[in-house]
């Protein structure tokens, strides 16, 4: 993200007729949902530079792997049983060489494209390199995220650095952990003279992910069109309230 932001602040957005000078003073705000909200909080805790001016944290969620991933323990047992078969398979040797092949492809692309984003390539290479060890750990029965949720809370409680934070929860979200996050961050935010606000809205954990249904009205407006538009309005109502809530909160920071 920071690499992308640096490019924009250097070159501007020509397609939108915006120069770098017009963008450089704009504040950086962050919005994250569920596991993305967890990443927001961790970034705001592990780093003190190039962090957002404000965070909108939606439906915070950080539970152990056995709770976060359905049937995780059963899948781990299955992976453990299948590992000897996989290791003896020719496909396994192909998978082991996939990382090297990927790096060769990246090197070739880098030589052909001068503006190749090397930072993105490095990040992607690290991701590819981790895959074999992840599969091996699952096969060995390892069933915990690292750091653990409790370790994350302990670290964020003493290291969170974002000055202004909005916590958003929904009234029909059974896996939300926003209240726990509020309890965790409140002392830290107060110690850095920041603000921590929380709102509860109508909706559920999937409300931020709802897409606008596509319905093309025909040549003549029919009862079916009326029903479809009514359902469209209902399905998007909570999402629109969420959008307005966050937008208004960000706008209030500049007053």
PDB file of C-alpha atoms in Angstrom:
ATOM      1  CA  UNK A   1       0.000   0.000   0.000  1.00  0.00           C
ATOM      2  CA  UNK A   2       2.734   2.454   0.942  1.00  0.00           C
ATOM      3  CA  UNK A   3       4.594   1.722  -2.300  1.00  0.00           C
ATOM      4  CA  UNK A   4       1.425   2.438  -4.282  1.00  0.00           C
ATOM      5  CA  UNK A   5       0.806   5.614  -2.296  1.00  0.00           C
ATOM      6  CA  UNK A   6       4.364   6.810  -2.914  1.00  0.00           C
ATOM      7  CA  UNK A   7       3.880   6.366  -6.668  1.00  0.00           C
ATOM      8  CA  UNK A   8       0.630   8.356  -6.598  1.00  0.00           C
ATOM      9  CA  UNK A   9       2.172  11.146  -4.535  1.00  0.00           C
ATOM     10  CA  UNK A  10       5.069  11.309  -6.994  1.00  0.00           C
ATOM     11  CA  UNK A  11       3.227  11.082 -10.305  1.00  0.00           C
ATOM     12  CA  UNK A  12      -0.310  12.146  -9.402  1.00  0.00           C
ATOM     13  CA  UNK A  13      -3.387  10.724 -11.124  1.00  0.00           C
ATOM     14  CA  UNK A  14      -3.179  11.891 -14.749  1.00  0.00           C
ATOM     15  CA  UNK A  15      -6.410  10.143 -15.772  1.00  0.00           C
ATOM     16  CA  UNK A  16      -8.261  12.217 -13.174  1.00  0.00           C
ATOM     17  CA  UNK A  17      -6.317  15.406 -14.008  1.00  0.00           C
ATOM     18  CA  UNK A  18      -4.855  15.486 -10.498  1.00  0.00           C
ATOM     19  CA  UNK A  19      -1.226  16.430  -9.983  1.00  0.00           C
ATOM     20  CA  UNK A  20       1.029  15.183  -7.210  1.00  0.00           C
ATOM     21  CA  UNK A  21       0.963  18.657  -5.653  1.00  0.00           C
ATOM     22  CA  UNK A  22      -2.827  18.433  -5.330  1.00  0.00           C
ATOM     23  CA  UNK A  23      -2.625  15.079  -3.554  1.00  0.00           C
ATOM     24  CA  UNK A  24       0.376  15.359  -1.288  1.00  0.00           C
ATOM     25  CA  UNK A  25      -1.460  17.158   1.532  1.00  0.00           C
ATOM     26  CA  UNK A  26      -4.487  14.872   1.565  1.00  0.00           C
ATOM     27  CA  UNK A  27      -4.918  12.818   4.757  1.00  0.00           C
ATOM     28  CA  UNK A  28      -4.700   9.024   4.601  1.00  0.00           C
ATOM     29  CA  UNK A  29      -7.686   7.209   6.082  1.00  0.00           C
ATOM     30  CA  UNK A  30      -8.081   3.465   6.473  1.00  0.00           C
ATOM     31  CA  UNK A  31     -11.193   1.266   6.366  1.00  0.00           C
ATOM     32  CA  UNK A  32     -11.093  -2.443   7.173  1.00  0.00           C
ATOM     33  CA  UNK A  33     -13.645  -5.191   7.742  1.00  0.00           C
ATOM     34  CA  UNK A  34     -13.406  -8.424   9.751  1.00  0.00           C
ATOM     35  CA  UNK A  35      -9.912  -9.870   9.273  1.00  0.00           C
ATOM     36  CA  UNK A  36      -9.016  -6.707   7.369  1.00  0.00           C
ATOM     37  CA  UNK A  37      -9.930  -4.795  10.518  1.00  0.00           C
ATOM     38  CA  UNK A  38      -7.464  -6.972  12.416  1.00  0.00           C
ATOM     39  CA  UNK A  39      -4.740  -6.091   9.900  1.00  0.00           C
ATOM     40  CA  UNK A  40      -5.563  -2.398  10.369  1.00  0.00           C
ATOM     41  CA  UNK A  41      -5.094  -2.617  14.105  1.00  0.00           C
ATOM     42  CA  UNK A  42      -1.865  -4.605  13.772  1.00  0.00           C
ATOM     43  CA  UNK A  43      -0.408  -2.142  11.248  1.00  0.00           C
ATOM     44  CA  UNK A  44      -1.318   0.723  13.551  1.00  0.00           C
ATOM     45  CA  UNK A  45       0.464  -1.069  16.386  1.00  0.00           C
ATOM     46  CA  UNK A  46       3.608  -2.417  14.735  1.00  0.00           C
ATOM     47  CA  UNK A  47       4.426   0.812  12.902  1.00  0.00           C
ATOM     48  CA  UNK A  48       4.688   4.433  13.977  1.00  0.00           C
ATOM     49  CA  UNK A  49       5.385   5.995  10.566  1.00  0.00           C
ATOM     50  CA  UNK A  50       3.296   5.994   7.396  1.00  0.00           C
ATOM     51  CA  UNK A  51       0.191   4.977   9.306  1.00  0.00           C
ATOM     52  CA  UNK A  52      -3.317   6.337   8.636  1.00  0.00           C
ATOM     53  CA  UNK A  53      -4.511   9.511  10.258  1.00  0.00           C
ATOM     54  CA  UNK A  54      -7.685   7.664  11.216  1.00  0.00           C
ATOM     55  CA  UNK A  55      -9.035   4.103  11.172  1.00  0.00           C
ATOM     56  CA  UNK A  56     -12.611   2.951  10.600  1.00  0.00           C
ATOM     57  CA  UNK A  57     -12.619  -0.577  12.011  1.00  0.00           C
ATOM     58  CA  UNK A  58     -15.672  -2.624  10.984  1.00  0.00           C
ATOM     59  CA  UNK A  59     -16.734  -5.927  12.578  1.00  0.00           C
ATOM     60  CA  UNK A  60     -13.361  -6.640  14.176  1.00  0.00           C
ATOM     61  CA  UNK A  61     -12.663 -10.373  14.250  1.00  0.00           C
ATOM     62  CA  UNK A  62      -9.647 -12.249  15.623  1.00  0.00           C
ATOM     63  CA  UNK A  63     -10.300 -15.768  16.855  1.00  0.00           C
ATOM     64  CA  UNK A  64      -8.182 -18.942  17.004  1.00  0.00           C
ATOM     65  CA  UNK A  65      -7.925 -20.990  13.811  1.00  0.00           C
ATOM     66  CA  UNK A  66     -10.128 -23.726  15.252  1.00  0.00           C
ATOM     67  CA  UNK A  67     -12.943 -21.186  15.662  1.00  0.00           C
ATOM     68  CA  UNK A  68     -12.258 -19.005  12.632  1.00  0.00           C
ATOM     69  CA  UNK A  69     -12.039 -21.791  10.015  1.00  0.00           C
ATOM     70  CA  UNK A  70     -14.941 -24.272   9.801  1.00  0.00           C
ATOM     71  CA  UNK A  71     -13.858 -27.912  10.237  1.00  0.00           C
ATOM     72  CA  UNK A  72     -10.230 -26.839  10.709  1.00  0.00           C
ATOM     73  CA  UNK A  73      -9.392 -29.735  13.037  1.00  0.00           C
ATOM     74  CA  UNK A  74     -10.958 -32.275  10.672  1.00  0.00           C
ATOM     75  CA  UNK A  75      -9.050 -30.814   7.728  1.00  0.00           C
ATOM     76  CA  UNK A  76      -5.810 -30.927   9.721  1.00  0.00           C
ATOM     77  CA  UNK A  77      -6.331 -34.612  10.467  1.00  0.00           C
ATOM     78  CA  UNK A  78      -7.066 -35.310   6.803  1.00  0.00           C
ATOM     79  CA  UNK A  79      -3.954 -33.402   5.711  1.00  0.00           C
ATOM     80  CA  UNK A  80      -1.856 -35.399   8.167  1.00  0.00           C
ATOM     81  CA  UNK A  81      -3.144 -38.675   6.729  1.00  0.00           C
ATOM     82  CA  UNK A  82      -2.612 -37.559   3.144  1.00  0.00           C
ATOM     83  CA  UNK A  83       0.890 -36.120   3.596  1.00  0.00           C
ATOM     84  CA  UNK A  84       2.788 -39.427   3.023  1.00  0.00           C
ATOM     85  CA  UNK A  85       0.869 -39.911  -0.220  1.00  0.00           C
ATOM     86  CA  UNK A  86       1.519 -36.340  -1.324  1.00  0.00           C
ATOM     87  CA  UNK A  87       5.231 -36.514  -0.501  1.00  0.00           C
ATOM     88  CA  UNK A  88       5.673 -39.641  -2.622  1.00  0.00           C
ATOM     89  CA  UNK A  89       3.761 -38.167  -5.543  1.00  0.00           C
ATOM     90  CA  UNK A  90       5.513 -36.627  -8.587  1.00  0.00           C
ATOM     91  CA  UNK A  91       3.212 -33.652  -8.138  1.00  0.00           C
ATOM     92  CA  UNK A  92       5.002 -32.844  -4.904  1.00  0.00           C
ATOM     93  CA  UNK A  93       8.327 -32.329  -6.673  1.00  0.00           C
ATOM     94  CA  UNK A  94       6.557 -30.092  -9.154  1.00  0.00           C
ATOM     95  CA  UNK A  95       5.091 -28.066  -6.310  1.00  0.00           C
ATOM     96  CA  UNK A  96       8.509 -27.713  -4.688  1.00  0.00           C
ATOM     97  CA  UNK A  97       9.919 -26.249  -7.866  1.00  0.00           C
ATOM     98  CA  UNK A  98       6.990 -23.859  -8.309  1.00  0.00           C
ATOM     99  CA  UNK A  99       8.648 -21.223  -6.163  1.00  0.00           C
ATOM    100  CA  UNK A 100      11.835 -21.315  -8.262  1.00  0.00           C
ATOM    101  CA  UNK A 101       9.808 -21.171 -11.464  1.00  0.00           C
ATOM    102  CA  UNK A 102       7.893 -18.189 -10.140  1.00  0.00           C
ATOM    103  CA  UNK A 103      11.114 -16.357  -9.325  1.00  0.00           C
ATOM    104  CA  UNK A 104      12.473 -17.021 -12.814  1.00  0.00           C
ATOM    105  CA  UNK A 105       9.270 -15.610 -14.285  1.00  0.00           C
ATOM    106  CA  UNK A 106       9.582 -12.521 -12.097  1.00  0.00           C
ATOM    107  CA  UNK A 107      13.213 -12.003 -13.089  1.00  0.00           C
ATOM    108  CA  UNK A 108      12.272 -12.237 -16.762  1.00  0.00           C
ATOM    109  CA  UNK A 109       9.411  -9.785 -16.365  1.00  0.00           C
ATOM    110  CA  UNK A 110      11.642  -7.437 -14.401  1.00  0.00           C
ATOM    111  CA  UNK A 111      14.177  -7.369 -17.216  1.00  0.00           C
ATOM    112  CA  UNK A 112      11.497  -6.681 -19.812  1.00  0.00           C
ATOM    113  CA  UNK A 113       9.499  -4.081 -17.872  1.00  0.00           C
ATOM    114  CA  UNK A 114      11.613  -1.222 -16.438  1.00  0.00           C
ATOM    115  CA  UNK A 115       8.822   0.041 -14.168  1.00  0.00           C
ATOM    116  CA  UNK A 116       8.280  -3.353 -12.571  1.00  0.00           C
ATOM    117  CA  UNK A 117       7.233  -2.933  -8.916  1.00  0.00           C
ATOM    118  CA  UNK A 118      10.075  -4.695  -7.119  1.00  0.00           C
ATOM    119  CA  UNK A 119       8.519  -4.246  -3.681  1.00  0.00           C
ATOM    120  CA  UNK A 120       5.359  -6.021  -4.817  1.00  0.00           C
ATOM    121  CA  UNK A 121       7.462  -8.810  -6.327  1.00  0.00           C
ATOM    122  CA  UNK A 122       9.363  -9.285  -3.077  1.00  0.00           C
ATOM    123  CA  UNK A 123       6.112  -9.496  -1.111  1.00  0.00           C
ATOM    124  CA  UNK A 124       4.647 -12.012  -3.544  1.00  0.00           C
ATOM    125  CA  UNK A 125       7.813 -14.110  -3.469  1.00  0.00           C
ATOM    126  CA  UNK A 126       7.662 -14.235   0.312  1.00  0.00           C
ATOM    127  CA  UNK A 127       4.058 -15.396   0.093  1.00  0.00           C
ATOM    128  CA  UNK A 128       4.922 -18.171  -2.381  1.00  0.00           C
ATOM    129  CA  UNK A 129       7.898 -19.268  -0.270  1.00  0.00           C
ATOM    130  CA  UNK A 130       5.657 -19.685   2.776  1.00  0.00           C
ATOM    131  CA  UNK A 131       3.128 -22.002   1.139  1.00  0.00           C
ATOM    132  CA  UNK A 132       5.082 -25.296   1.533  1.00  0.00           C
ATOM    133  CA  UNK A 133       5.731 -24.641   5.221  1.00  0.00           C
ATOM    134  CA  UNK A 134       2.078 -23.726   5.809  1.00  0.00           C
ATOM    135  CA  UNK A 135       0.881 -27.004   4.297  1.00  0.00           C
ATOM    136  CA  UNK A 136       3.469 -28.892   6.324  1.00  0.00           C
ATOM    137  CA  UNK A 137       2.388 -27.226   9.567  1.00  0.00           C
ATOM    138  CA  UNK A 138      -1.254 -28.072   8.904  1.00  0.00           C
ATOM    139  CA  UNK A 139      -0.284 -31.682   8.236  1.00  0.00           C
ATOM    140  CA  UNK A 140       1.640 -31.772  11.517  1.00  0.00           C
ATOM    141  CA  UNK A 141      -1.471 -30.734  13.394  1.00  0.00           C
ATOM    142  CA  UNK A 142      -0.530 -27.135  14.140  1.00  0.00           C
ATOM    143  CA  UNK A 143      -3.837 -25.371  14.677  1.00  0.00           C
ATOM    144  CA  UNK A 144      -3.033 -21.919  16.025  1.00  0.00           C
ATOM    145  CA  UNK A 145      -2.495 -18.584  14.350  1.00  0.00           C
ATOM    146  CA  UNK A 146       0.706 -16.779  15.266  1.00  0.00           C
ATOM    147  CA  UNK A 147       0.632 -14.385  16.993  1.00  0.00           C
ATOM    148  CA  UNK A 148      -2.339 -15.712  18.936  1.00  0.00           C
ATOM    149  CA  UNK A 149      -5.383 -13.480  19.524  1.00  0.00           C
ATOM    150  CA  UNK A 150      -4.335 -12.891  23.131  1.00  0.00           C
ATOM    151  CA  UNK A 151      -0.802 -11.952  22.033  1.00  0.00           C
ATOM    152  CA  UNK A 152      -2.253  -9.522  19.497  1.00  0.00           C
ATOM    153  CA  UNK A 153      -4.406  -7.891  22.151  1.00  0.00           C
ATOM    154  CA  UNK A 154      -1.509  -7.567  24.581  1.00  0.00           C
ATOM    155  CA  UNK A 155       0.691  -5.952  21.941  1.00  0.00           C
ATOM    156  CA  UNK A 156      -1.963  -3.570  20.614  1.00  0.00           C
ATOM    157  CA  UNK A 157      -2.889  -2.571  24.143  1.00  0.00           C
ATOM    158  CA  UNK A 158       0.541  -1.003  24.596  1.00  0.00           C
ATOM    159  CA  UNK A 159       1.543  -0.089  21.023  1.00  0.00           C
ATOM    160  CA  UNK A 160      -1.473   1.128  19.009  1.00  0.00           C
ATOM    161  CA  UNK A 161      -0.510   4.464  17.399  1.00  0.00           C
ATOM    162  CA  UNK A 162      -3.464   5.685  15.312  1.00  0.00           C
ATOM    163  CA  UNK A 163      -4.814   8.881  16.827  1.00  0.00           C
ATOM    164  CA  UNK A 164      -8.460   8.572  15.804  1.00  0.00           C
ATOM    165  CA  UNK A 165     -10.418   5.359  15.541  1.00  0.00           C
ATOM    166  CA  UNK A 166     -14.052   4.559  14.795  1.00  0.00           C
ATOM    167  CA  UNK A 167     -15.285   1.101  15.788  1.00  0.00           C
ATOM    168  CA  UNK A 168     -18.344  -0.175  13.916  1.00  0.00           C
ATOM    169  CA  UNK A 169     -20.401  -3.193  14.946  1.00  0.00           C
ATOM    170  CA  UNK A 170     -23.720  -4.618  13.721  1.00  0.00           C
ATOM    171  CA  UNK A 171     -26.681  -5.685  15.815  1.00  0.00           C
ATOM    172  CA  UNK A 172     -26.970  -9.141  14.197  1.00  0.00           C
ATOM    173  CA  UNK A 173     -23.289 -10.115  14.114  1.00  0.00           C
ATOM    174  CA  UNK A 174     -22.650 -13.167  16.295  1.00  0.00           C
ATOM    175  CA  UNK A 175     -18.892 -13.355  15.661  1.00  0.00           C
ATOM    176  CA  UNK A 176     -18.077  -9.671  16.155  1.00  0.00           C
ATOM    177  CA  UNK A 177     -15.391  -8.798  18.734  1.00  0.00           C
ATOM    178  CA  UNK A 178     -15.643  -5.017  18.606  1.00  0.00           C
ATOM    179  CA  UNK A 179     -16.457  -4.691  22.309  1.00  0.00           C
ATOM    180  CA  UNK A 180     -13.331  -6.654  23.202  1.00  0.00           C
ATOM    181  CA  UNK A 181     -11.262  -4.458  20.893  1.00  0.00           C
ATOM    182  CA  UNK A 182     -12.688  -1.317  22.492  1.00  0.00           C
ATOM    183  CA  UNK A 183     -11.712  -2.607  25.914  1.00  0.00           C
ATOM    184  CA  UNK A 184      -8.222  -3.401  24.609  1.00  0.00           C
ATOM    185  CA  UNK A 185      -7.509  -0.106  22.842  1.00  0.00           C
ATOM    186  CA  UNK A 186      -9.203   2.419  25.109  1.00  0.00           C
ATOM    187  CA  UNK A 187      -6.370   2.839  27.675  1.00  0.00           C
ATOM    188  CA  UNK A 188      -3.752   3.116  24.927  1.00  0.00           C
ATOM    189  CA  UNK A 189      -5.729   5.647  22.874  1.00  0.00           C
ATOM    190  CA  UNK A 190      -6.285   7.783  25.953  1.00  0.00           C
ATOM    191  CA  UNK A 191      -2.563   7.666  26.752  1.00  0.00           C
ATOM    192  CA  UNK A 192      -1.678   9.125  23.328  1.00  0.00           C
ATOM    193  CA  UNK A 193      -4.445  11.764  23.597  1.00  0.00           C
ATOM    194  CA  UNK A 194      -6.415  10.152  20.793  1.00  0.00           C
ATOM    195  CA  UNK A 195     -10.110   9.445  20.336  1.00  0.00           C
ATOM    196  CA  UNK A 196     -11.934   6.131  20.210  1.00  0.00           C
ATOM    197  CA  UNK A 197     -15.585   6.064  19.180  1.00  0.00           C
ATOM    198  CA  UNK A 198     -17.981   3.170  18.714  1.00  0.00           C
ATOM    199  CA  UNK A 199     -21.274   2.923  16.839  1.00  0.00           C
ATOM    200  CA  UNK A 200     -23.749   0.082  16.480  1.00  0.00           C
ATOM    201  CA  UNK A 201     -25.667  -0.181  13.215  1.00  0.00           C
ATOM    202  CA  UNK A 202     -28.358  -2.404  11.782  1.00  0.00           C
ATOM    203  CA  UNK A 203     -26.899  -5.310   9.820  1.00  0.00           C
ATOM    204  CA  UNK A 204     -24.732  -8.404  10.111  1.00  0.00           C
ATOM    205  CA  UNK A 205     -21.158  -9.486   9.459  1.00  0.00           C
ATOM    206  CA  UNK A 206     -21.721  -9.588   5.686  1.00  0.00           C
ATOM    207  CA  UNK A 207     -23.361  -6.153   5.389  1.00  0.00           C
ATOM    208  CA  UNK A 208     -20.152  -4.398   4.191  1.00  0.00           C
ATOM    209  CA  UNK A 209     -19.759  -7.033   1.450  1.00  0.00           C
ATOM    210  CA  UNK A 210     -23.209  -6.718  -0.122  1.00  0.00           C
ATOM    211  CA  UNK A 211     -23.120  -5.779  -3.800  1.00  0.00           C
ATOM    212  CA  UNK A 212     -25.770  -3.859  -5.668  1.00  0.00           C
ATOM    213  CA  UNK A 213     -28.052  -6.317  -7.515  1.00  0.00           C
ATOM    214  CA  UNK A 214     -28.176  -5.841 -11.258  1.00  0.00           C
ATOM    215  CA  UNK A 215     -31.678  -5.455 -12.604  1.00  0.00           C
ATOM    216  CA  UNK A 216     -32.305  -3.999 -16.021  1.00  0.00           C
ATOM    217  CA  UNK A 217     -35.752  -2.467 -16.361  1.00  0.00           C
ATOM    218  CA  UNK A 218     -37.404  -3.547 -19.597  1.00  0.00           C
ATOM    219  CA  UNK A 219     -39.070  -1.439 -22.268  1.00  0.00           C
ATOM    220  CA  UNK A 220     -42.204  -1.332 -20.110  1.00  0.00           C
ATOM    221  CA  UNK A 221     -42.148  -0.879 -16.338  1.00  0.00           C
ATOM    222  CA  UNK A 222     -43.813  -3.976 -14.863  1.00  0.00           C
ATOM    223  CA  UNK A 223     -44.780  -5.153 -11.361  1.00  0.00           C
ATOM    224  CA  UNK A 224     -41.692  -7.378 -11.464  1.00  0.00           C
ATOM    225  CA  UNK A 225     -39.538  -4.275 -11.920  1.00  0.00           C
ATOM    226  CA  UNK A 226     -41.206  -2.638  -8.928  1.00  0.00           C
ATOM    227  CA  UNK A 227     -40.601  -5.703  -6.744  1.00  0.00           C
ATOM    228  CA  UNK A 228     -36.984  -5.970  -7.903  1.00  0.00           C
ATOM    229  CA  UNK A 229     -36.288  -2.320  -7.151  1.00  0.00           C
ATOM    230  CA  UNK A 230     -37.914  -2.665  -3.739  1.00  0.00           C
ATOM    231  CA  UNK A 231     -35.757  -5.670  -2.879  1.00  0.00           C
ATOM    232  CA  UNK A 232     -32.705  -3.803  -4.154  1.00  0.00           C
ATOM    233  CA  UNK A 233     -33.439  -0.882  -1.855  1.00  0.00           C
ATOM    234  CA  UNK A 234     -33.939  -3.162   1.142  1.00  0.00           C
ATOM    235  CA  UNK A 235     -30.774  -5.161   0.506  1.00  0.00           C
ATOM    236  CA  UNK A 236     -28.615  -2.048   0.221  1.00  0.00           C
ATOM    237  CA  UNK A 237     -30.173   0.041   2.973  1.00  0.00           C
ATOM    238  CA  UNK A 238     -27.862  -1.127   5.784  1.00  0.00           C
ATOM    239  CA  UNK A 239     -24.814  -0.887   3.527  1.00  0.00           C
ATOM    240  CA  UNK A 240     -25.685   2.677   2.570  1.00  0.00           C
ATOM    241  CA  UNK A 241     -26.148   3.634   6.221  1.00  0.00           C
ATOM    242  CA  UNK A 242     -22.713   2.162   6.936  1.00  0.00           C
ATOM    243  CA  UNK A 243     -21.193   4.131   4.062  1.00  0.00           C
ATOM    244  CA  UNK A 244     -22.757   7.405   5.208  1.00  0.00           C
ATOM    245  CA  UNK A 245     -21.704   6.798   8.799  1.00  0.00           C
ATOM    246  CA  UNK A 246     -18.055   6.312   7.882  1.00  0.00           C
ATOM    247  CA  UNK A 247     -18.032   9.148   5.345  1.00  0.00           C
ATOM    248  CA  UNK A 248     -19.588  11.578   7.809  1.00  0.00           C
ATOM    249  CA  UNK A 249     -17.124  10.545  10.506  1.00  0.00           C
ATOM    250  CA  UNK A 250     -14.133  11.113   8.232  1.00  0.00           C
ATOM    251  CA  UNK A 251     -15.583  14.478   7.175  1.00  0.00           C
ATOM    252  CA  UNK A 252     -15.978  15.541  10.802  1.00  0.00           C
ATOM    253  CA  UNK A 253     -12.247  15.061  11.362  1.00  0.00           C
ATOM    254  CA  UNK A 254     -11.484  17.926   8.988  1.00  0.00           C
ATOM    255  CA  UNK A 255     -13.814  20.428  10.650  1.00  0.00           C
TER     256      UNK A 255
END
